[in-house]
Every structure is written in structure tokens, then in C-alpha cells.
Amino acid sequence: MKASKPIFMRILFIAAVAAFVTAAPILLATGSSAAASAAVAQPPEVTLICGAHAVSVTDTPVEPTNHIVADELERRHCNAPFEDKLRYVDAALHAGAEYAYALEQCFPRLTAALDELKARCDLAAVDSTIAFYPNRRPMFSITREKAGQCIDREKACLTLYAALKRCAVKETRTARVSIPTDTVAPQVTAAENVACTRLRSRFTTRLSGSTAARKQNVALALSKINGTVLAPEEEFSFNKTVGPRTEENGFQEAKIIVAGEYVPGTGGGVCQASTTVYNCALTADLKITAARNHTLEPSYVPPSLDAMVNAGSSDLRFVNTGKTPVFIRAYADGEKACVEIYGTALPYRIVTESVVLQRGEIPDDSELIDVEHKYIDASAEKGERVRVSYGKGSVKSEGYLLYYTPDNRLIRRVRIRTDSYAAHTGVIAIAP
């Protein structure tokens, strides 16, 4: 088994001490020289200084509290004369010990004072922060970073050791030691955060022709997404973010697609919100992890570029695969639905492409007698006809992403999906 570092250093120290004992038997046996006597009588007085902080300590003998402590103090020579302790340190350093370990063995009061100074002087770096307020101008509030400082214990012990050696040479017992600090750089700077606020993509769909209830549903869904911050490797879920499409949550009744037909349902129009988010995520180079098409071809985006959602089996999800966060601004103003994604700038521009592979014939219209006058005024003449909706043929299509360089050169074209949409009939209402 490989020895741990503390055990290895202790072995080095013991070996160094043994070598020193062999080299200087008379001094260690008597301890009665004039210099040694003076050292015992006058232990070093050291003031450690770091900026506005100072810690003073006298290297007085350490009183043992029991026999175990006494044995440890004896083994480490903590209460030996000053010059002898320095020789023990020299021997340990010569054997490969680090300065911090060697000093700690013989001068525990001094290293304890150094640790106290370190606790006072060390300052953690402060990272720049970024706050996102999508409805304000400016949208981003960024704080400045602040560098920290710390005392490197090994470097500080080298400085302290040099000061003690000077005391021995000058035969003085006082020292003022300036302890250096290292700068601690923040992990996030304001410049880096500013670089995270670039507009990466914007996508808009039109709301013209939508009822007031449908427009309100789109706006409500986007308002719940507005202000989303997606951390690196975090996944966005439309359903989790928007929540259930219920009257209790503020959603109204509008047309939805059920079994290939347009029928009234709570939350109609929310799929236009999810589709707008989807296209913005595509052109922002986010990784789509879940998206599916509608049964029927939508009117607000080309085929193979829609994202159908429902509370049960269908969700829109994507992941921020970058190393910095992305920020989502989403809103509807009655005329359009818009989503913007901010983050670090992309080295290319992404454009979506829809390719129709096959389009079937439009089926014949269906007719209904509007006895409830939902579509035709009661004053209309019998037999008057009003188109309620247009039919569409079946569609098979593919969706692509096109990547362009800043000078508008196409560098890649990637197929992302293949879809099929069912045909549906148009509806004509007839006055009874």
C-alpha cells in the first residue's frame, strides 16, 4: 500500500532529525551553549503582516497537557532552543520536506499565527452576476466582478523561514515579516456575461384571423415562458413551463385539433405558441429532444416546422448544450407571436427550410345547415352560402436546417424530420 503524504512527510522529518542528531551529538546532548541558553531565555517575537492585518506571536515553549502531548512535543522538538529548531527544519528541508510541514513540526505557534492571519486576509473572488428582465430596457443587469486574494501557505512559510534564518544570523529575537498574497481571479467576468446577452435568434408567427380567445391563449402561454433562463445542459419543457391548459389557469375556449378535425377546446391556439418557440430554438442551435407534428397541416408555419403539444402525450422539449446560459423572451401583441433567444453569439447563421415531397388533392367541401346561426345571420335568405373553412390535401414533407457562414456561404444542410399530414375538408354553412 502506498503511504499517504502526511505519513511520508513524518518519515522524512524523523529521518532528517536522525541525521541531524548524528551530525551534532554534542550540541543535542548538552544544549548548554551560550547561544542556546540565550534562545531559551529569549524566544523569537514575530509579527506577521498582511495589508492592514497583523498578528504578533512569541515562540514560547508549549506546555504539554498530558504525557501523550509531552511525547509528541519531544519528538517534534517544539521546545528545543531556537537555533536547534532551525537546524531540525534545515535537515527536514534537505530531506525533501515542504516548508509548511517542516516549520509546523518545530514552530507550531508561528504556523498557528500564520493560519490566523490567513483567515483574516483571505478574500474570496466575487463573480459577475447577470439578471434577466425581459420586460425592461435594458433587459440585462450585469454586476462587475471583483478579484480576491489568498495567502499561499507554502510561500508564506518560505518567507517566514527566511526571516527566522535572518534572526539567527543577526542574533536578534524580533522580526516583522510581510506575508505576500496571491490574486484569486473570479470565475465569471462582466465581459463574459455581456457576451452571453447576444441575440441568437428571433422567430415570429402571425395572429391575423385568430379569435380574441385564441389570441389570449397564445399570449398567456408565451407569458409563462417569458423570462426563462436555461442553464448549460438544462432541458426546457413546454408543458412543465406553461402548465395545464385549463379555465382555472386562465385559458379560454378556441379551436383545437381532435382526431383530425377542428373542434372547440380549452387552450386552443397554444400550439402556435409552442411552434413559435420551437422555430426559435431551432435557429438558436438548441438541441431538440421532443417535438411532433400536428395531424393537420398548420396555417402559421410551413409543414415539418410545427410543434404540437397537449397535456398528455405530446411535449416540446429542448436542451441548452452550450457552456453558458440562454435567455428566452416571449410575447404576443395581438398581431403576432414572437420569441427571442439570447446567449453567446453563434459562429454561423441557421435558417429553417420546409420541403413538400407530396401533396394530395383537396377533398370536396362538406356542407352544413346553420340552424343555430353560428356562421350566418338569421336575416340571411334561405340557401345563402358562407365558407367557414378551406380544405387542404394531404401532405408529406421534410424539415431542414441550413447553416450559413457570416459571409452568407452555405456550409451544411441537415434534415431534421419527415412528417405526414392528413387531408381535411372545407366547410360551407348554408342558411336554413
PDB file of C-alpha atoms in Angstrom, residues 22 62 68 131 212 236 283 288 341 353 379 384 398:
ATOM      1  CA  THR A  22      24.286  12.007  14.213  1.00  0.00           C
ATOM      2  CA  VAL A  62       4.393  24.715  24.547  1.00  0.00           C
ATOM      3  CA  ILE A  68       0.988  11.837  25.090  1.00  0.00           C
ATOM      4  CA  ALA A 131     -30.098  39.231 -14.077  1.00  0.00           C
ATOM      5  CA  ALA A 212     -59.846  37.073 -29.346  1.00  0.00           C
ATOM      6  CA  PHE A 236     -36.786  23.071 -21.327  1.00  0.00           C
ATOM      7  CA  THR A 283     -32.365  28.700 -35.193  1.00  0.00           C
ATOM      8  CA  ILE A 288     -34.464  19.474 -29.752  1.00  0.00           C
ATOM      9  CA  ILE A 341     -33.415  33.722 -27.506  1.00  0.00           C
ATOM     10  CA  GLU A 353     -36.385  25.023 -44.731  1.00  0.00           C
ATOM     11  CA  SER A 379     -81.800  37.628 -41.537  1.00  0.00           C
ATOM     12  CA  GLU A 384     -77.300  31.630 -48.721  1.00  0.00           C
ATOM     13  CA  GLU A 398     -39.358  17.230 -44.673  1.00  0.00           C
TER      14      GLU A 398
END
